[in-house]
mmCIF file of C-alpha atoms in Angstrom:
data_model
loop_
_atom_site.group_PDB
_atom_site.id
_atom_site.type_symbol
_atom_site.label_atom_id
_atom_site.label_comp_id
_atom_site.label_asym_id
_atom_site.label_seq_id
_atom_site.Cartn_x
_atom_site.Cartn_y
_atom_site.Cartn_z
ATOM 1 C CA MET A 838 -25.690 -22.582 10.438
ATOM 2 C CA VAL A 839 -22.780 -20.181 10.009
ATOM 3 C CA THR A 840 -19.615 -22.055 9.107
ATOM 4 C CA ALA A 841 -15.991 -20.973 9.254
ATOM 5 C CA ASP A 842 -15.880 -20.832 5.452
ATOM 6 C CA ILE A 843 -18.803 -18.403 5.341
ATOM 7 C CA VAL A 844 -17.228 -16.176 7.984
ATOM 8 C CA ARG A 845 -13.908 -16.239 6.111
ATOM 9 C CA THR A 846 -15.632 -15.303 2.849
ATOM 10 C CA VAL A 847 -17.512 -12.398 4.452
ATOM 11 C CA VAL A 848 -14.353 -11.075 6.094
ATOM 12 C CA GLY A 849 -12.489 -11.441 2.803
ATOM 13 C CA ILE A 850 -15.150 -9.471 0.928
ATOM 14 C CA ILE A 851 -14.958 -6.695 3.523
ATOM 15 C CA GLY A 852 -11.177 -6.732 3.130
ATOM 16 C CA ASN A 853 -11.564 -6.467 -0.660
ATOM 17 C CA ILE A 854 -13.814 -3.409 -0.319
ATOM 18 C CA ILE A 855 -11.521 -1.590 2.115
ATOM 19 C CA SER A 856 -8.402 -2.467 0.125
ATOM 20 C CA GLY A 857 -10.082 -1.291 -3.064
ATOM 21 C CA CYS A 858 -10.809 2.079 -1.468
ATOM 22 C CA LEU A 859 -7.176 2.382 -0.401
ATOM 23 C CA PHE A 860 -5.977 1.509 -3.897
ATOM 24 C CA LEU A 861 -8.150 4.305 -5.275
ATOM 25 C CA SER A 862 -7.173 6.902 -2.651
ATOM 26 C CA PRO A 863 -4.392 8.471 -4.802
ATOM 27 C CA VAL A 864 -6.841 9.282 -7.639
ATOM 28 C CA PRO A 865 -7.017 13.019 -6.695
ATOM 29 C CA THR A 866 -3.226 13.176 -6.957
ATOM 30 C CA PHE A 867 -3.292 11.801 -10.497
ATOM 31 C CA VAL A 868 -6.130 14.114 -11.503
ATOM 32 C CA GLU A 869 -3.864 16.961 -10.427
ATOM 33 C CA ILE A 870 -0.939 15.474 -12.400
ATOM 34 C CA TRP A 871 -3.163 15.150 -15.484
ATOM 35 C CA LYS A 872 -4.335 18.752 -15.211
ATOM 36 C CA LYS A 873 -0.788 20.082 -14.776
ATOM 37 C CA GLY A 874 0.628 17.805 -17.456
ATOM 38 C CA SER A 875 3.563 16.924 -15.201
ATOM 39 C CA VAL A 876 4.329 14.709 -12.192
ATOM 40 C CA GLY A 877 6.262 17.579 -10.652
ATOM 41 C CA GLU A 878 7.961 16.454 -7.443
ATOM 42 C CA TYR A 879 5.749 13.438 -6.851
ATOM 43 C CA SER A 880 7.517 10.102 -6.509
ATOM 44 C CA ALA A 881 6.626 6.907 -8.368
ATOM 45 C CA VAL A 882 8.280 4.746 -5.698
ATOM 46 C CA PRO A 883 5.121 4.076 -3.602
ATOM 47 C CA TYR A 884 3.187 2.975 -6.680
ATOM 48 C CA MET A 885 6.004 0.772 -7.966
ATOM 49 C CA ALA A 886 6.305 -0.810 -4.517
ATOM 50 C CA THR A 887 2.574 -1.421 -4.314
ATOM 51 C CA LEU A 888 2.558 -2.911 -7.803
ATOM 52 C CA MET A 889 5.327 -5.346 -6.866
ATOM 53 C CA ASN A 890 3.510 -6.234 -3.675
ATOM 54 C CA CYS A 891 0.251 -6.919 -5.526
ATOM 55 C CA MET A 892 1.991 -9.072 -8.125
ATOM 56 C CA VAL A 893 3.633 -11.399 -5.604
ATOM 57 C CA TRP A 894 0.400 -11.706 -3.597
ATOM 58 C CA THR A 895 -1.506 -12.524 -6.782
ATOM 59 C CA LEU A 896 1.000 -15.292 -7.435
ATOM 60 C CA TYR A 897 0.590 -16.500 -3.845
ATOM 61 C CA GLY A 898 -3.207 -16.685 -4.184
ATOM 62 C CA LEU A 899 -3.195 -18.866 -7.311
ATOM 63 C CA PRO A 900 -4.743 -22.349 -6.792
ATOM 64 C CA MET A 901 -1.447 -24.011 -7.762
ATOM 65 C CA VAL A 902 0.367 -22.122 -5.000
ATOM 66 C CA HIS A 903 -2.149 -21.545 -2.215
ATOM 67 C CA PRO A 904 -5.578 -23.116 -2.886
ATOM 68 C CA HIS A 905 -8.876 -21.528 -1.813
ATOM 69 C CA SER A 906 -7.543 -17.958 -1.974
ATOM 70 C CA LEU A 907 -9.792 -16.468 -4.653
ATOM 71 C CA LEU A 908 -10.361 -13.267 -2.641
ATOM 72 C CA VAL A 909 -6.613 -12.789 -2.352
ATOM 73 C CA VAL A 910 -6.259 -13.032 -6.123
ATOM 74 C CA SER A 911 -9.238 -10.761 -6.823
ATOM 75 C CA ILE A 912 -8.071 -7.769 -4.781
ATOM 76 C CA ASN A 913 -4.405 -8.051 -5.675
ATOM 77 C CA GLY A 914 -5.158 -8.681 -9.337
ATOM 78 C CA GLY A 915 -7.313 -5.564 -9.317
ATOM 79 C CA GLY A 916 -4.544 -3.743 -7.467
ATOM 80 C CA CYS A 917 -2.080 -4.679 -10.226
ATOM 81 C CA VAL A 918 -4.376 -3.093 -12.831
ATOM 82 C CA ILE A 919 -4.876 0.101 -10.799
ATOM 83 C CA GLU A 920 -1.171 0.498 -9.976
ATOM 84 C CA MET A 921 -0.219 -0.125 -13.617
ATOM 85 C CA ILE A 922 -2.511 2.754 -14.577
ATOM 86 C CA TYR A 923 -0.774 4.978 -12.018
ATOM 87 C CA VAL A 924 2.675 3.925 -13.250
ATOM 88 C CA THR A 925 1.613 4.509 -16.874
ATOM 89 C CA LEU A 926 0.467 8.044 -16.008
ATOM 90 C CA PHE A 927 3.797 8.646 -14.289
ATOM 91 C CA PHE A 928 5.560 7.459 -17.423
ATOM 92 C CA LEU A 929 3.494 9.724 -19.695
ATOM 93 C CA TYR A 930 3.956 12.863 -17.604
ATOM 94 C CA SER A 931 7.626 12.438 -16.637
ATOM 95 C CA ASN A 932 10.757 13.712 -18.363
ATOM 96 C CA ARG A 933 12.994 11.410 -20.393
ATOM 97 C CA THR A 934 15.379 10.610 -17.513
ATOM 98 C CA ARG A 935 12.595 9.629 -15.127
ATOM 99 C CA ARG A 936 10.915 7.602 -17.864
ATOM 100 C CA LEU A 937 14.080 5.566 -18.354
ATOM 101 C CA THR A 938 14.400 4.977 -14.603
ATOM 102 C CA LEU A 939 10.745 3.996 -14.392
ATOM 103 C CA PHE A 940 11.084 1.601 -17.324
ATOM 104 C CA LEU A 941 14.153 -0.088 -15.821
ATOM 105 C CA CYS A 942 12.426 -0.492 -12.449
ATOM 106 C CA LEU A 943 9.312 -1.960 -14.036
ATOM 107 C CA PHE A 944 11.389 -4.278 -16.211
ATOM 108 C CA SER A 945 13.310 -5.478 -13.120
ATOM 109 C CA GLN A 946 10.075 -6.165 -11.256
ATOM 110 C CA LEU A 947 8.560 -8.126 -14.117
ATOM 111 C CA LEU A 948 11.799 -10.067 -14.564
ATOM 112 C CA PHE A 949 11.843 -10.933 -10.852
ATOM 113 C CA LEU A 950 8.214 -12.058 -10.932
ATOM 114 C CA THR A 951 8.828 -14.134 -14.061
ATOM 115 C CA LEU A 952 11.845 -15.887 -12.535
ATOM 116 C CA LEU A 953 9.975 -16.488 -9.282
ATOM 117 C CA SER A 954 7.009 -17.967 -11.174
ATOM 118 C CA ILE A 955 9.231 -20.234 -13.279
ATOM 119 C CA LEU A 956 11.101 -21.423 -10.190
ATOM 120 C CA THR A 957 7.865 -21.999 -8.292
ATOM 121 C CA PHE A 958 6.129 -24.027 -10.988
ATOM 122 C CA THR A 959 9.085 -25.981 -12.402
ATOM 123 C CA SER A 960 11.308 -26.688 -9.410
ATOM 124 C CA ILE A 961 8.779 -27.013 -6.587
ATOM 125 C CA HIS A 962 6.108 -29.650 -7.045
ATOM 126 C CA ASP A 963 4.531 -29.597 -3.585
ATOM 127 C CA VAL A 964 1.771 -27.046 -2.909
ATOM 128 C CA ASP A 965 2.804 -26.522 0.711
ATOM 129 C CA LYS A 966 6.401 -25.813 -0.303
ATOM 130 C CA ARG A 967 5.216 -23.422 -3.020
ATOM 131 C CA SER A 968 3.120 -21.582 -0.440
ATOM 132 C CA ALA A 969 6.101 -21.381 1.902
ATOM 133 C CA VAL A 970 8.515 -20.002 -0.702
ATOM 134 C CA VAL A 971 6.171 -17.441 -2.268
ATOM 135 C CA GLY A 972 4.599 -16.616 1.100
ATOM 136 C CA THR A 973 7.983 -15.793 2.633
ATOM 137 C CA ILE A 974 8.732 -13.368 -0.189
ATOM 138 C CA CYS A 975 5.281 -11.815 0.246
ATOM 139 C CA VAL A 976 5.945 -11.276 3.950
ATOM 140 C CA ILE A 977 9.212 -9.471 3.204
ATOM 141 C CA PHE A 978 7.579 -7.080 0.720
ATOM 142 C CA ASN A 979 4.545 -6.575 2.936
ATOM 143 C CA VAL A 980 6.462 -5.781 6.119
ATOM 144 C CA ALA A 981 8.578 -3.274 4.188
ATOM 145 C CA MET A 982 5.413 -1.538 2.973
ATOM 146 C CA TYR A 983 3.788 -1.483 6.382
ATOM 147 C CA ALA A 984 6.932 0.159 7.788
ATOM 148 C CA SER A 985 6.588 3.072 5.348
ATOM 149 C CA PRO A 986 4.455 5.267 7.686
ATOM 150 C CA LEU A 987 7.271 5.404 10.251
ATOM 151 C CA SER A 988 8.720 8.522 8.616
ATOM 152 C CA VAL A 989 5.468 10.464 8.810
ATOM 153 C CA MET A 990 4.841 9.216 12.362
ATOM 154 C CA LYS A 991 8.240 10.622 13.294
ATOM 155 C CA LEU A 992 7.184 13.907 11.685
ATOM 156 C CA VAL A 993 3.992 13.932 13.772
ATOM 157 C CA VAL A 994 5.915 13.469 17.013
ATOM 158 C CA ARG A 995 8.480 16.117 16.077
ATOM 159 C CA THR A 996 5.938 18.754 15.014
ATOM 160 C CA LYS A 997 3.192 17.687 17.452
ATOM 161 C CA SER A 998 0.824 17.931 14.495
ATOM 162 C CA VAL A 999 -1.232 15.337 12.598
ATOM 163 C CA GLU A 1000 -1.888 17.752 9.745
ATOM 164 C CA TYR A 1001 0.027 15.505 7.338
ATOM 165 C CA MET A 1002 -1.515 12.263 8.599
ATOM 166 C CA PRO A 1003 -5.179 12.231 7.454
ATOM 167 C CA PHE A 1004 -7.433 10.473 9.931
ATOM 168 C CA SER A 1005 -9.554 8.836 7.211
ATOM 169 C CA LEU A 1006 -6.524 7.110 5.691
ATOM 170 C CA SER A 1007 -5.203 5.997 9.078
ATOM 171 C CA LEU A 1008 -8.621 4.585 9.988
ATOM 172 C CA ALA A 1009 -8.982 2.858 6.612
ATOM 173 C CA SER A 1010 -5.505 1.350 6.967
ATOM 174 C CA PHE A 1011 -6.488 0.051 10.397
ATOM 175 C CA GLY A 1012 -9.691 -1.518 9.045
ATOM 176 C CA ASN A 1013 -7.765 -3.015 6.146
ATOM 177 C CA ALA A 1014 -5.101 -4.592 8.367
ATOM 178 C CA VAL A 1015 -7.636 -5.904 10.894
ATOM 179 C CA SER A 1016 -9.892 -7.453 8.252
ATOM 180 C CA TRP A 1017 -7.044 -9.306 6.563
ATOM 181 C CA THR A 1018 -5.578 -10.370 9.895
ATOM 182 C CA ALA A 1019 -8.957 -11.885 10.777
ATOM 183 C CA TYR A 1020 -9.101 -13.503 7.330
ATOM 184 C CA SER A 1021 -5.681 -15.074 7.881
ATOM 185 C CA LEU A 1022 -6.886 -16.743 11.097
ATOM 186 C CA ILE A 1023 -9.690 -18.729 9.389
ATOM 187 C CA PRO A 1024 -7.815 -21.020 8.943
ATOM 188 C CA PHE A 1025 -4.462 -19.785 10.211
ATOM 189 C CA ASP A 1026 -2.131 -18.560 7.485
ATOM 190 C CA PRO A 1027 1.158 -17.282 8.964
ATOM 191 C CA PHE A 1028 2.243 -15.602 5.726
ATOM 192 C CA MET A 1029 -0.818 -13.357 5.821
ATOM 193 C CA ALA A 1030 -1.091 -13.071 9.596
ATOM 194 C CA ILE A 1031 2.453 -11.809 10.247
ATOM 195 C CA PRO A 1032 2.513 -8.736 7.945
ATOM 196 C CA ASN A 1033 -1.093 -7.790 8.627
ATOM 197 C CA GLY A 1034 -0.598 -8.194 12.373
ATOM 198 C CA ILE A 1035 2.332 -5.799 12.098
ATOM 199 C CA GLY A 1036 0.197 -3.502 9.945
ATOM 200 C CA THR A 1037 -2.509 -3.485 12.617
ATOM 201 C CA THR A 1038 0.075 -2.454 15.212
ATOM 202 C CA PHE A 1039 1.348 0.430 13.079
ATOM 203 C CA SER A 1040 -2.223 1.537 12.315
ATOM 204 C CA VAL A 1041 -3.127 1.564 16.014
ATOM 205 C CA ALA A 1042 0.008 3.642 16.668
ATOM 206 C CA GLN A 1043 -1.139 6.146 14.020
ATOM 207 C CA LEU A 1044 -4.596 6.421 15.601
ATOM 208 C CA ILE A 1045 -3.058 6.921 19.045
ATOM 209 C CA LEU A 1046 -0.835 9.685 17.662
ATOM 210 C CA TYR A 1047 -3.862 11.282 16.046
ATOM 211 C CA GLY A 1048 -5.761 11.293 19.340
ATOM 212 C CA THR A 1049 -2.703 12.635 21.165
ATOM 213 C CA TYR A 1050 -1.909 15.536 18.847
ATOM 214 C CA TYR A 1051 -5.338 16.426 17.424
ATOM 215 C CA LYS A 1052 -5.877 19.408 19.734
ATOM 216 C CA SER A 1053 -2.369 20.773 19.297
ATOM 217 C CA THR A 1054 -2.826 20.499 15.521
ATOM 218 C CA LYS A 1055 -5.972 22.635 15.625
ATOM 219 C CA THR A 1056 -4.144 25.193 17.752
ATOM 220 C CA GLN A 1057 -1.248 25.357 15.277
ATOM 221 C CA ILE A 1058 -3.565 25.742 12.261
ATOM 222 C CA GLU A 1059 -5.607 28.459 13.964
ATOM 223 C CA ALA A 1060 -2.439 30.342 14.903
ATOM 224 C CA ARG A 1061 -1.102 30.079 11.358
ATOM 225 C CA ASN A 1062 -4.387 31.224 9.831
ATOM 226 C CA ALA A 1063 -4.456 34.158 12.230
ATOM 227 C CA LYS A 1064 -1.107 35.241 10.831
ATOM 228 C CA GLY A 1065 -2.478 34.996 7.301
ATOM 229 C CA VAL A 1066 -0.276 32.096 6.289
ATOM 230 C CA GLY A 1067 -3.227 29.890 5.383
ATOM 231 C CA GLU A 1068 -3.662 26.159 5.556
ATOM 232 C CA VAL A 1069 -1.102 23.936 3.865
ATOM 233 C CA ASN A 1070 -2.307 21.980 0.837
ATOM 234 C CA LEU A 1071 -1.680 18.346 1.700
ATOM 235 C CA SER A 1072 -1.297 17.335 -1.946
ATOM 236 C CA GLU A 1073 1.774 19.570 -2.216
ATOM 237 C CA VAL A 1074 3.516 18.520 0.985
ATOM 238 C CA VAL A 1075 6.873 16.803 0.573
ATOM 239 C CA VAL A 1076 7.954 14.527 3.407
ATOM 240 C CA GLY A 1077 11.568 13.578 3.993
ATOM 241 C CA ASN A 1078 13.956 13.199 1.075
ATOM 242 C CA ASN A 1079 11.823 10.923 -1.047
ATOM 243 C CA ASN A 1080 9.473 13.603 -2.397
ATOM 244 C CA GLN A 1081 6.427 11.501 -1.552
ATOM 245 C CA ASP A 1082 2.976 12.977 -1.072
ATOM 246 C CA PRO A 1083 1.153 12.085 2.175
ATOM 247 C CA ASN A 1084 -1.336 9.753 0.471
ATOM 248 C CA ASN A 1085 1.557 7.602 -0.719
ATOM 249 C CA ILE A 1086 3.108 7.361 2.712
ATOM 250 C CA ILE A 1087 0.055 6.915 4.895
ATOM 251 C CA ALA A 1088 -2.140 4.661 2.914
ATOM 252 C CA VAL A 1089 -0.229 1.586 3.548
ATOM 253 C CA LEU A 1090 -1.206 0.147 0.678
ATOM 254 C CA PRO A 1091 -3.014 -2.558 0.746
ATOM 255 C CA ASP A 1092 -0.760 -5.402 0.212
ATOM 256 C CA GLY A 1093 -3.965 -6.499 -1.065
ATOM 257 C CA PHE A 1094 -4.437 -7.083 2.538
#
């Protein structure tokens, strides 16, 4: 007989696999950075944000905070390791000024996590209250991350082109959000359901935009190629004022969810 626990475990494993793929999606970018020996115009902000997000969700999944959340700890713990590697590479291939900024940001994040952990384990002695406090903070970070694709979605509408919004990443983000939303319903966990429900909505919006502007994108690319301009290299595209590459903006990084 299939029980709710078995279903939850299966869904959680699927969520771990999809999230893991999303965590690894920026690897080509860092291979390029390694080959060039410089981060160039790439921004460390998405990776720092994802690292912070993974750390607070790892704290949330601990048995002393939110019992029976091993799959939450596994994917976010792994995410912390992967994002730390990315941040380390940024540190190694940045100039002195950016290194100092990166160090201060990382120090601030670790200090925040340390203070939150101390407060959680010394001042709050009830598991439900611990879940509520840490969970609320997780929701705030998660919603902020899921809102990150809004800038590129605006770009899609303005240019009527999905060239800078890869379908594979949008689809993976949708699968990631749906799987963790389903996981949060067995049993119901509002701190996981709220941000991932919002993430599902944003992912659906991205897929709708892709379906709407796919044909016009092909027309624009064909016209540009006919003029000899050539196709734009996505890894070198800079969106907005944050100097972020498309992978950083679209792959709503797995909050671990």
